[in-house]
Short mmCIF file of C-alpha atoms in Angstrom, two decimals:
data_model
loop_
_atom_site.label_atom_id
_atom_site.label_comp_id
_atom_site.label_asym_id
_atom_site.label_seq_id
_atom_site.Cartn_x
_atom_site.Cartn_y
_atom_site.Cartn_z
CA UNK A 1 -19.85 -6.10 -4.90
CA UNK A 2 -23.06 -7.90 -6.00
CA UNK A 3 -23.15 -10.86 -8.74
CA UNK A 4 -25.20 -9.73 -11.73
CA UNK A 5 -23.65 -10.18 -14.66
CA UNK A 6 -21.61 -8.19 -17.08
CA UNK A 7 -23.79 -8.95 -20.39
CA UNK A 8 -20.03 -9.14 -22.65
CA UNK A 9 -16.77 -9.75 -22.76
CA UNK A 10 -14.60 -6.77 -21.38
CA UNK A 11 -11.22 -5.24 -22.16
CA UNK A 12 -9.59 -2.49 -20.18
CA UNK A 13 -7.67 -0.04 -21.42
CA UNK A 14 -5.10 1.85 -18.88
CA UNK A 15 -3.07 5.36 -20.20
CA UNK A 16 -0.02 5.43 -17.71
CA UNK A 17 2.36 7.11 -20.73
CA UNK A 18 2.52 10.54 -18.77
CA UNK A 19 6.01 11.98 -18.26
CA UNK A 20 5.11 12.86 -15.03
CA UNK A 21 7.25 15.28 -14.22
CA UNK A 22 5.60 17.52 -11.78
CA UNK A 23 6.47 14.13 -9.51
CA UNK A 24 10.29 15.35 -9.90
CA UNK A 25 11.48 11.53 -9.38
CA UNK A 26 13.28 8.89 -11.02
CA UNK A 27 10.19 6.63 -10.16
CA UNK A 28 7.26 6.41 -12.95
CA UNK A 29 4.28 8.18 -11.68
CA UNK A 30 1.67 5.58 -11.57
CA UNK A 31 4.60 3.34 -10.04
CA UNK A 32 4.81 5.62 -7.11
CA UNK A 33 3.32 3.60 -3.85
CA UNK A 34 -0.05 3.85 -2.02
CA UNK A 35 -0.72 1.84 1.22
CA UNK A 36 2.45 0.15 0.10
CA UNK A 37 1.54 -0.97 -3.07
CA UNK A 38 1.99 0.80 -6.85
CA UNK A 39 -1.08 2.84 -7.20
CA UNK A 40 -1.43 1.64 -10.96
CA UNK A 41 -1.47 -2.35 -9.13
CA UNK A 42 -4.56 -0.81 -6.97
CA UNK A 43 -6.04 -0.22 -10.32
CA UNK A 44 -5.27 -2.90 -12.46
CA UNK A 45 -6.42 -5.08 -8.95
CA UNK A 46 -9.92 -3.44 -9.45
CA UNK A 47 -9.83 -4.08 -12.68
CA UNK A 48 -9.26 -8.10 -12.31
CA UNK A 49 -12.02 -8.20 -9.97
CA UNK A 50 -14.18 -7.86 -13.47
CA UNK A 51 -12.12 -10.44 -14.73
CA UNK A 52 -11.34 -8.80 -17.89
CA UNK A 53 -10.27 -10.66 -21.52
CA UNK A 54 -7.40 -8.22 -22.05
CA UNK A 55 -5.57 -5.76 -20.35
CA UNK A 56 -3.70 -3.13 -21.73
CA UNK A 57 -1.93 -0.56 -20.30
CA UNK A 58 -0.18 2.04 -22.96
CA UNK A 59 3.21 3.37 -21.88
CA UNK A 60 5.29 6.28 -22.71
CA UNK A 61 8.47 7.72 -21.12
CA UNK A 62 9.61 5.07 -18.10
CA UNK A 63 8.03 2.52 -20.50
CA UNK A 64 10.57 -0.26 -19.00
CA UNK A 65 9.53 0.49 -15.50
CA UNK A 66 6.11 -0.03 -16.33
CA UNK A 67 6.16 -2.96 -18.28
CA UNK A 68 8.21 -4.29 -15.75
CA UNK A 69 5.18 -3.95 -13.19
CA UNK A 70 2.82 -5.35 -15.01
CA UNK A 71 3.98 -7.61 -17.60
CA UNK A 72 4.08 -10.35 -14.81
CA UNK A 73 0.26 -9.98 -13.75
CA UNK A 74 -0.52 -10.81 -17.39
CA UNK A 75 -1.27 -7.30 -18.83
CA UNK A 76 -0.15 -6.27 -22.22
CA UNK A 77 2.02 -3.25 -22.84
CA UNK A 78 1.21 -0.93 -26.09
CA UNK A 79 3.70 2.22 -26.53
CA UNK A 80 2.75 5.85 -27.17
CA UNK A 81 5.76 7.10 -28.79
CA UNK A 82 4.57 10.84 -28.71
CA UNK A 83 1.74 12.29 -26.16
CA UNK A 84 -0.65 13.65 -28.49
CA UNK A 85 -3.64 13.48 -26.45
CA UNK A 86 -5.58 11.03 -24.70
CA UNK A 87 -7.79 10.10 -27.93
CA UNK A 88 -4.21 9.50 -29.40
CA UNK A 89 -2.85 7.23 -26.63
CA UNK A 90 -6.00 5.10 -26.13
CA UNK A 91 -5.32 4.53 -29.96
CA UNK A 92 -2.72 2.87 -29.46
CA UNK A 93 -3.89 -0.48 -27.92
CA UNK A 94 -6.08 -0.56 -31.06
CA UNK A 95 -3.10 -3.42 -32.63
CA UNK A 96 -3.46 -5.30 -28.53
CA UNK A 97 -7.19 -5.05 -29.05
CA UNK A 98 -7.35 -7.02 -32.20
CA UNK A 99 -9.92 -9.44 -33.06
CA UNK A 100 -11.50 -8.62 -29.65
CA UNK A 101 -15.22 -8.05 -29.04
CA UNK A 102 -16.79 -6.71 -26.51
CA UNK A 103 -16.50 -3.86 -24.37
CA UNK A 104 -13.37 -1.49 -23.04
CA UNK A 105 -13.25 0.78 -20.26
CA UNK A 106 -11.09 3.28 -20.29
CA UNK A 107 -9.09 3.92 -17.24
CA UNK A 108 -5.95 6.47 -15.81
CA UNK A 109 -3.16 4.53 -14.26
CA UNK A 110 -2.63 7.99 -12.23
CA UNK A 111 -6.89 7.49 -11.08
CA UNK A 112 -6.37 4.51 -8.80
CA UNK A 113 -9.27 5.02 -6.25
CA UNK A 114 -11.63 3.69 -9.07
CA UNK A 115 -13.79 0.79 -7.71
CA UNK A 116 -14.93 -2.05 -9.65
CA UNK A 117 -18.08 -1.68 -9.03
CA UNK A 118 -18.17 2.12 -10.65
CA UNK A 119 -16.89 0.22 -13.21
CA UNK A 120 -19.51 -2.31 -13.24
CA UNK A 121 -22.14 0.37 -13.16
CA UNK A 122 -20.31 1.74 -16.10
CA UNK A 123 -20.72 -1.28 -18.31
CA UNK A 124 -24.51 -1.89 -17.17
CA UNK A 125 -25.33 1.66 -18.02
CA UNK A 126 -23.57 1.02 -21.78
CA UNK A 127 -26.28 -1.98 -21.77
CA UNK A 128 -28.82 0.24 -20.62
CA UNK A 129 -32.19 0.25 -23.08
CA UNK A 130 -31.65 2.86 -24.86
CA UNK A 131 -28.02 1.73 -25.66
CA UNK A 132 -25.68 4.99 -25.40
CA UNK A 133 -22.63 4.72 -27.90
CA UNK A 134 -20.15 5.78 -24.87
CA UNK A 135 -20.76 5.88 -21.29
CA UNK A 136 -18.97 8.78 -19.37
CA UNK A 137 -18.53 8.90 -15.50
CA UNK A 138 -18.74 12.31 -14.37
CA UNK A 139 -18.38 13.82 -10.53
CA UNK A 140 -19.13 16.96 -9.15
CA UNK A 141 -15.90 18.48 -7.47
CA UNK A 142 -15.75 21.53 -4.66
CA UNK A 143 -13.55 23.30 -7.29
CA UNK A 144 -14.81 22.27 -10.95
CA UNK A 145 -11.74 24.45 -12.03
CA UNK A 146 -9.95 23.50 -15.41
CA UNK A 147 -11.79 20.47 -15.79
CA UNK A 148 -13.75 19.47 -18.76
CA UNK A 149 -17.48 19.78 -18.17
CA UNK A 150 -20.26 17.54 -19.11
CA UNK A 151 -23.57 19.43 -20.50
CA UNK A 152 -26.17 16.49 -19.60
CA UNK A 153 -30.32 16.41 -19.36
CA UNK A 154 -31.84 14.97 -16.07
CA UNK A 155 -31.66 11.68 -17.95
CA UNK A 156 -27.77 11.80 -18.30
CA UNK A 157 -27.90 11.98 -21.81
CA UNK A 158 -25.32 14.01 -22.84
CA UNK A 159 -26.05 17.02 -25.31
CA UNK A 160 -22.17 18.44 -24.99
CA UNK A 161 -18.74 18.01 -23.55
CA UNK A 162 -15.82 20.41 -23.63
CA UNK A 163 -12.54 21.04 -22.60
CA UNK A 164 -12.27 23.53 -19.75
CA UNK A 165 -9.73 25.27 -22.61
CA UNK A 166 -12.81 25.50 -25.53
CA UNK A 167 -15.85 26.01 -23.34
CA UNK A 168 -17.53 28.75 -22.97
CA UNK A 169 -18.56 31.20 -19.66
CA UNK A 170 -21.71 29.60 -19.38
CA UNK A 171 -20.59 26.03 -19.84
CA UNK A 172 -17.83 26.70 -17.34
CA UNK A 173 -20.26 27.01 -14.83
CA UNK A 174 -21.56 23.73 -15.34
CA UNK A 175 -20.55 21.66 -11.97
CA UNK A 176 -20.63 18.30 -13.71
CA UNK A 177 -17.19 17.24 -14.97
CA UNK A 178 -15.54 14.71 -16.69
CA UNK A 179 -13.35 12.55 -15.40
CA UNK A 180 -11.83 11.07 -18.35
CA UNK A 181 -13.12 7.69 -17.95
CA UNK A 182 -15.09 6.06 -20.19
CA UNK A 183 -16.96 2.73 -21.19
CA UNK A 184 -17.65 1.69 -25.05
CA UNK A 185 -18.32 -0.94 -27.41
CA UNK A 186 -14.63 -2.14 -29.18
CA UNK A 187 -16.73 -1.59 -32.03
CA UNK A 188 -17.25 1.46 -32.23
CA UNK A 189 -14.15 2.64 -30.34
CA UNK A 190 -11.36 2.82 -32.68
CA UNK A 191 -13.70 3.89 -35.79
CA UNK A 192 -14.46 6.63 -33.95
CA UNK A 193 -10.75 7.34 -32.74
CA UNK A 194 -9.93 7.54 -36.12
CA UNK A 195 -12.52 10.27 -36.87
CA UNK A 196 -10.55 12.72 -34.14
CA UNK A 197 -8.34 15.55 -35.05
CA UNK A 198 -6.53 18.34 -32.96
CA UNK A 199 -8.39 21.19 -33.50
CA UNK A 200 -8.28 22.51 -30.59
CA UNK A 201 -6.56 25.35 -27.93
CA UNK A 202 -4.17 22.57 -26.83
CA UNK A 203 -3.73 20.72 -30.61
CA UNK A 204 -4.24 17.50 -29.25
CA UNK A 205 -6.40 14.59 -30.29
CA UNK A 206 -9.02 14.31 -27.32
CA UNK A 207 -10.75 11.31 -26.49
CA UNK A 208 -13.57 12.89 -25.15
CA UNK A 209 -14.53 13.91 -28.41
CA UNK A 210 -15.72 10.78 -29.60
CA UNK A 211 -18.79 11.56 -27.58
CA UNK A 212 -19.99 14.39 -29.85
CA UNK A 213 -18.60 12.46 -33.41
CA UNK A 214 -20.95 9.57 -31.59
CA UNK A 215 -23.88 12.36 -31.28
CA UNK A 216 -23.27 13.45 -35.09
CA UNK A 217 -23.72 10.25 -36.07
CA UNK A 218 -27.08 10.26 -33.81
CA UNK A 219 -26.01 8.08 -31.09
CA UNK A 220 -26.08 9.38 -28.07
CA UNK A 221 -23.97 9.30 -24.83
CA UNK A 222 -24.60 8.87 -21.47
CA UNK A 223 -23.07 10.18 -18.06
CA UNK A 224 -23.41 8.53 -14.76
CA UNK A 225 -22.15 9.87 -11.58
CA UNK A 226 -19.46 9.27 -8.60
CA UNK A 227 -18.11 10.90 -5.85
CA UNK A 228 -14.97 13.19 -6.34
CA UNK A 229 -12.61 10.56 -4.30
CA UNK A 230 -12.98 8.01 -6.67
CA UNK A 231 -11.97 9.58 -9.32
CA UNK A 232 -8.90 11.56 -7.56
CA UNK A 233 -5.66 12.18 -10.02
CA UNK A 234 -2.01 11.90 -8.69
CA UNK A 235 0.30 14.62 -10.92
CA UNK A 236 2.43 15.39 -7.49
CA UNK A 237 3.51 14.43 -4.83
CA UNK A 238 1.43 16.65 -2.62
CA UNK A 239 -1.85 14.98 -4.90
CA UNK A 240 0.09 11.69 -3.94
CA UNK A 241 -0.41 12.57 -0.21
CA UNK A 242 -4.05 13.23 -0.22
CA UNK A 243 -5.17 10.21 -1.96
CA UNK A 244 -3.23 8.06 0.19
CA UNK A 245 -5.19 10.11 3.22
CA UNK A 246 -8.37 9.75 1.24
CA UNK A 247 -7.48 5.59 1.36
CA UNK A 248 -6.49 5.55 4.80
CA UNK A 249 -9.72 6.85 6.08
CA UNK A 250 -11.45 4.80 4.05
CA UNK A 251 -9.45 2.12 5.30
CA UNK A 252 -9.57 2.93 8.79
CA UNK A 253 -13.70 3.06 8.85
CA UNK A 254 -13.53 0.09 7.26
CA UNK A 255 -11.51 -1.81 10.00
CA UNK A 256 -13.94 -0.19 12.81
CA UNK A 257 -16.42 -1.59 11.28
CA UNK A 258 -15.24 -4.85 11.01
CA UNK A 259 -14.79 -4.94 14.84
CA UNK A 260 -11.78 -3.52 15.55
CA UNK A 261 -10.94 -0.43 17.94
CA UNK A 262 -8.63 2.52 16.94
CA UNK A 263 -7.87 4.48 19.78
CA UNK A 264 -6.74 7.59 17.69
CA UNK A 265 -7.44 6.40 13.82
CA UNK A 266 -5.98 9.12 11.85
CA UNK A 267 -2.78 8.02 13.63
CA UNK A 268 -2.58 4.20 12.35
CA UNK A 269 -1.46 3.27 8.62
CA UNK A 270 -2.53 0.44 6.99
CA UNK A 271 -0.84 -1.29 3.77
CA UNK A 272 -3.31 -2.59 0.99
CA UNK A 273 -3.04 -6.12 2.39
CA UNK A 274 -3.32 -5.36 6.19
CA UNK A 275 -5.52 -8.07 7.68
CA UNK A 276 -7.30 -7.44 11.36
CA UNK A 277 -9.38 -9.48 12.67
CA UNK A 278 -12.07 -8.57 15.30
CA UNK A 279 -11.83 -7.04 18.67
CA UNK A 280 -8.09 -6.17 17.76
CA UNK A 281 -7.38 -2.96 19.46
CA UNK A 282 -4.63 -0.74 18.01
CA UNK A 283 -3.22 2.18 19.64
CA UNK A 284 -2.10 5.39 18.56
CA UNK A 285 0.85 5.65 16.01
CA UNK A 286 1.07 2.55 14.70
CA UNK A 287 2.45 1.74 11.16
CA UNK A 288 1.19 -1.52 9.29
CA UNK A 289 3.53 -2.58 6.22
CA UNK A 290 2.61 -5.13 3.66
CA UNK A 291 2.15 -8.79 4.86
CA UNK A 292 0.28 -8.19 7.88
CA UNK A 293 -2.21 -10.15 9.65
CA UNK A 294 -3.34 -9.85 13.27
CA UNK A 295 -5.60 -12.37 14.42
CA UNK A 296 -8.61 -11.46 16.83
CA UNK A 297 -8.14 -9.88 20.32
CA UNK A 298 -4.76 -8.92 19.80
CA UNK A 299 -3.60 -5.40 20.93
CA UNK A 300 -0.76 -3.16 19.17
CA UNK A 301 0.25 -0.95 21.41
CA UNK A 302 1.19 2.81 20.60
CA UNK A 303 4.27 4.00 18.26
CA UNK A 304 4.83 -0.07 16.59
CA UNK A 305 5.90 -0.94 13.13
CA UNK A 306 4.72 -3.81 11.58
CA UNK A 307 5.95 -5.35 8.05
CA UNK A 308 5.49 -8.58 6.63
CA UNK A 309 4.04 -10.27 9.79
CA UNK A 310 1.38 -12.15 11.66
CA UNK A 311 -0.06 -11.92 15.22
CA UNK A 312 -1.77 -14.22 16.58
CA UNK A 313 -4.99 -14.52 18.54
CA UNK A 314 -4.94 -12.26 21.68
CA UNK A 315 -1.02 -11.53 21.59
CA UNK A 316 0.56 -8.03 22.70
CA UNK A 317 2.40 -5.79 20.92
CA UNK A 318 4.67 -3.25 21.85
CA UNK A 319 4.51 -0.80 22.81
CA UNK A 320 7.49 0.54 20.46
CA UNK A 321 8.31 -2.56 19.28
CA UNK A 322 8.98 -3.70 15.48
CA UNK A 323 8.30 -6.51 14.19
CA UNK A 324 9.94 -7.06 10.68
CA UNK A 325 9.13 -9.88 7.84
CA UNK A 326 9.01 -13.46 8.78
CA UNK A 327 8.02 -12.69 12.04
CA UNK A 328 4.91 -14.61 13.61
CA UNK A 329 3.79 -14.30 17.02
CA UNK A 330 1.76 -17.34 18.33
CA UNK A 331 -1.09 -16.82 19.89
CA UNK A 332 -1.39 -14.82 23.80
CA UNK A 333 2.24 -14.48 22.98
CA UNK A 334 3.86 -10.90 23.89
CA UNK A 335 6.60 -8.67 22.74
CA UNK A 336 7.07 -5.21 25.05
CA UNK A 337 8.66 -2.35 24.46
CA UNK A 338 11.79 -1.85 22.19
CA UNK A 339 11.50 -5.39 20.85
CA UNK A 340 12.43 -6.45 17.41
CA UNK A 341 11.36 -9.67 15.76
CA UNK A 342 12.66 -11.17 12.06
CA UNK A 343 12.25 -14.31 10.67
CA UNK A 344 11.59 -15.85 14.33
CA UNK A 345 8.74 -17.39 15.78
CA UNK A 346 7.59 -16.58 19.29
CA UNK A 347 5.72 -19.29 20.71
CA UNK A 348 1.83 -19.36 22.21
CA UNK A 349 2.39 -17.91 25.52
CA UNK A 350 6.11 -16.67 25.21
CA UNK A 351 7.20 -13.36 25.97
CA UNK A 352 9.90 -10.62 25.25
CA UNK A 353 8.97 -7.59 26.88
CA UNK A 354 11.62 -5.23 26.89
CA UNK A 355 14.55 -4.22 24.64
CA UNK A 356 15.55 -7.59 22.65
CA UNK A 357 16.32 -8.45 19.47
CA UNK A 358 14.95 -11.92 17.97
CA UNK A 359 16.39 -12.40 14.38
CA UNK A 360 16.50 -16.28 12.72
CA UNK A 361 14.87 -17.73 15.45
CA UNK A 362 12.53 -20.21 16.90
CA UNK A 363 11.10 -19.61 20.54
CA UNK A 364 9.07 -22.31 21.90
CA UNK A 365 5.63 -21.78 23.75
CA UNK A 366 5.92 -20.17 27.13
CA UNK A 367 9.83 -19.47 26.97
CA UNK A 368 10.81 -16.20 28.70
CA UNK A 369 13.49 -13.79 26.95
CA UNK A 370 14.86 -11.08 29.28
CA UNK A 371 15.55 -7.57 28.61
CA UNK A 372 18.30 -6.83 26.63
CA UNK A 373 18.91 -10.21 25.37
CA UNK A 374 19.76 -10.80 21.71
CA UNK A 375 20.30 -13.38 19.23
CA UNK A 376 23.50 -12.98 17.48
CA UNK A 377 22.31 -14.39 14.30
CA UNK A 378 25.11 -12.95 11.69
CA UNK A 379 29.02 -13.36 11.51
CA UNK A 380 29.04 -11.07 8.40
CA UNK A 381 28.67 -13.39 6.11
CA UNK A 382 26.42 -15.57 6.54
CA UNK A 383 22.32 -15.82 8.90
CA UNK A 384 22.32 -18.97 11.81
CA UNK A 385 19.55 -19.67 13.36
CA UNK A 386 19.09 -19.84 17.35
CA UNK A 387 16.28 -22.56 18.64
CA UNK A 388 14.87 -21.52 22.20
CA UNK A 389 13.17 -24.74 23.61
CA UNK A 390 9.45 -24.48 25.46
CA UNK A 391 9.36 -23.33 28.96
CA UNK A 392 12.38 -21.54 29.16
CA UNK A 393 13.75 -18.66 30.86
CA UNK A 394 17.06 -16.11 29.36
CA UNK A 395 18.06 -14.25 31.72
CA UNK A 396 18.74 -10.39 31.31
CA UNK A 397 21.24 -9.01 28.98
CA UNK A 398 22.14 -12.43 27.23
CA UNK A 399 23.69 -13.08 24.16
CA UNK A 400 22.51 -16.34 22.00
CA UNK A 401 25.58 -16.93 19.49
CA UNK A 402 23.92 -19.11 16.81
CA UNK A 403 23.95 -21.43 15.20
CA UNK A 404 22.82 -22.57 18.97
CA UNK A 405 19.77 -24.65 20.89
CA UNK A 406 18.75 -23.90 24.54
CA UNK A 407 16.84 -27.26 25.62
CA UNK A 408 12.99 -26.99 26.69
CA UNK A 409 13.15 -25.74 30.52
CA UNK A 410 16.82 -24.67 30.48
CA UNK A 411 17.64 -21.58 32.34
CA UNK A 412 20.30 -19.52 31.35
CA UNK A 413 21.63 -16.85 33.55
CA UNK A 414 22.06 -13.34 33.28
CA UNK A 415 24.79 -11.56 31.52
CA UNK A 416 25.70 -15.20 29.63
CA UNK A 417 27.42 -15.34 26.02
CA UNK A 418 26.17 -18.52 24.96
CA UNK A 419 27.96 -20.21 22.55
CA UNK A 420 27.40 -24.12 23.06
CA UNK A 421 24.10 -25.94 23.05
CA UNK A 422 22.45 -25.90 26.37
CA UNK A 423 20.46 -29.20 27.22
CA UNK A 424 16.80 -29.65 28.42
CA UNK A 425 16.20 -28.23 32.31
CA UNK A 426 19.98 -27.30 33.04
CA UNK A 427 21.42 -24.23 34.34
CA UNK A 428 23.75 -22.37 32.21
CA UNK A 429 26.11 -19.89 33.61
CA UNK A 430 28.31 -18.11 31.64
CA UNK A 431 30.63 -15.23 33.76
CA UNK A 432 33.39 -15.35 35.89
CA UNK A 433 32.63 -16.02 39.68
CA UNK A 434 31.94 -13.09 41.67
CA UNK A 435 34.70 -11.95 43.55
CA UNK A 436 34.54 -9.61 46.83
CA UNK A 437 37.46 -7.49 47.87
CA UNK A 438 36.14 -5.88 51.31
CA UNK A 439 37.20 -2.20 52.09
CA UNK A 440 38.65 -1.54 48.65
CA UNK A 441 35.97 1.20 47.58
CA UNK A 442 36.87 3.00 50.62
CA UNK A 443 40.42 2.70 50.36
CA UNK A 444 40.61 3.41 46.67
CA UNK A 445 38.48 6.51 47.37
CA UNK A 446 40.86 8.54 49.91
CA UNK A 447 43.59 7.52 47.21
CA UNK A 448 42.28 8.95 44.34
CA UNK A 449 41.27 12.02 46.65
CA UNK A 450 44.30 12.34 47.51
CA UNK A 451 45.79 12.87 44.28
CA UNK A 452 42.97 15.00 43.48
CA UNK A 453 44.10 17.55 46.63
CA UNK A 454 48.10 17.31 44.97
CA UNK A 455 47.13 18.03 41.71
CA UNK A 456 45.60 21.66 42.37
#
């Protein structure tokens, strides 16, 4: 985004009071996650990047849930009792909005593809020479269907706008539509509001007409244009799915760009915060949750899940391994297949490569955990952790009873339930001897064949 400036103060304005009930969930829409994250946060993120005086976002049913979301990130909450239209809900941050000059966008907490700099080019178009009283952002979809369309000269002046539901055959064939957001002067905002009524096939109060009250007054409107993606709307949960697709790829061309190499990329997910640094390669079917960093020349390695992590510089992952918050691999470190890491730290140069489960733990640099080894980090009640000193080696199928310490360059032998602090260098065995009883197999096998013979 460049750095020109935004020539006033700005406000945004959010309408998240839908019902949304085509969503069929207990969840508010706009609360309902993309990449990981609230999809109204990925707006009201692009909206900070503008740096905004106010935010408001007007609420409706599953007001608490909303105001709950947003109240922390310093947003202000105004209530639409009744959903009488968008022109009715936007007037209802007119009390949040007072004593405030400058300029408001207009924004759908169910829109939240919206970029700040569309919004940007929004404001600098409402600054534009010849001064438009609104600014409109239109897009051209493959279907126009019921939207409303925008009747505009080459200039983007706009001569009409109408609701799919008023307009006529020949504006229905109009391919630019309206998207429903806006840009305008506080100023004239609310005055004009107040001028709206319902007359209409749906008998609601739509803010879209402001633009033609504007043009009775002789101020005219402008339009300016984005891609259909952008402006995407989430009533469902099948709409849900293909914005999150539309963000993924997005997010995925991104991170190829950047340097990194996706082996199959409409196979890996990334969260809104994934970080990857460059020549990371990531194999197919891997899952990124939020909290995520992996640091350059690391490789993920097919069918992984990874939450609330970081990976270090040239480190190995999985394949099929999980690594779970609080983890953080060091860096050339490795964790194989059907290893799970939480809250422990695997040193620079360690490795678990197969079938292990790290939780509460602290693994110093170039220690070796073998297969099947665990650290038994919970007695029901309460988390211990288990510290694994540098240089050295668990054997196979081991059990690490914490709270416990295995000194730097201890070995500990296979099959061991450790349950005592092991010191620095020493060998800790923890079975019973091995004990040999020669010709027993043999014997016990004619006996039980045997019985087997006098049974039938």
């Amino acid at each position: 985004m460049n750095d020109r400036p935004i020539p006033a103060p700005i406000a945004a304005i959010v309408l998240a009071a839908g019902k949304g009930t085509r969503m069929k969930s207990d969840l508010h829409k706009v609360l309902h996650p993309l990449a990981g994250r609230a999809m109204l946060l990925h707006l009201l993120d692009s909206v900070a990047a503008l740096a905004p005086a106010r935010t408001v976002v007007v609420v409706g049913a599953g007001r608490e849930q909303v105001e709950a979301a947003v109240t922390p990130i310093g947003a202000t909450v105004a209530h639409q009792a009744e959903q009488l239209g968008t022109g009715h809900a936007v007037h209802q941050a007119e009390a949040a909005l007072g004593g405030f000059a400058g300029d408001v966008l207009i924004l759908y907490g169910d829109v939240p593809l919206i970029g700040s700099e569309t919004m940007r080019r929004m404001l600098d178009r409402l600054h534009a020479a010849d001064r438009p009283a609104t600014v409109v952002l239109g897009f051209r979809p493959s279907d126009a269907g019921a939207y409303g369309r925008i009747i505009a000269d080459d200039d983007g002046r706009i001569a009409k706008m109408v609701e799919f539901k008023d307009a006529t055959s020949e504006e229905r064939a109009v391919t630019l539509c309206n998207s429903g957001l806006m840009a305008v002067r506080a100023a004239d905002l609310f005055g004009l509001l107040a001028r709206v009524d319902n007359n209409n096939a749906a008998g609601e109060f739509y803010l879209p007409d402001i633009v033609m009250l504007a043009a009775a007054d002789g101020r005219a409107s402008a339009v300016i244009e984005t891609d259909e993606a952008q402006v995407a709307g989430v009533n469902s949960r099948a709409e849900l799915a293909i914005v999150e697709r539309a963000w993924q790829e997005r997010r995925r061309a991104q991170a190829m760009a950047d340097g990194a190499t996706l082996i199959a990329p409409e196979t890996v997910w990334f969260a809104y915060d994934t970080v990857i640094g460059r020549d990371v390669t990531i194999e197919p079917n891997v899952v990124f949750g939020p909290g995520v960093t992996v640091a350059d020349g690391a490789t993920v390695h097919a069918f992984s899940h990874i939450e609330g992590a970081r990976v270090g510089a040239g480190c190995s992952v999985g394949p099929y391994a999980r690594l779970r918050p609080g983890a953080v691999m060091e860096a050339k470190s490795r964790v194989g297949n059907f290893v799970e890491m939480k809250k422990a730290v695997l040193g620079e140069g360690a490795k678990a490569n197969h079938l292990s489960y790290l939780g509460d733990a602290e693994i110093g640099a170039g220690a070796n955990i073998g297969a099947g080894t665990i650290t038994c980090n919970y007695d029901g009640f309460f988390k211990y952790r288990t510290k694994i000193g540098a240089g050295a080696f668990i054997g196979s199928n081991s059990a690490l009873v914490a709270p416990v310490t295995i000194g730097d360059g201890a070995i500990v032998g296979a099959g061991a339930v450790v349950t005592r602090d092991v010191s620095a260098d020493a060998l800790a065995l923890v079975r019973p001897p091995q004990e040999e009883k020669p010709g027993w197999a043999a014997r016990f096998r004619q006996q039980m064949t045997a019985r087997k013979k006098a049974a039938k």
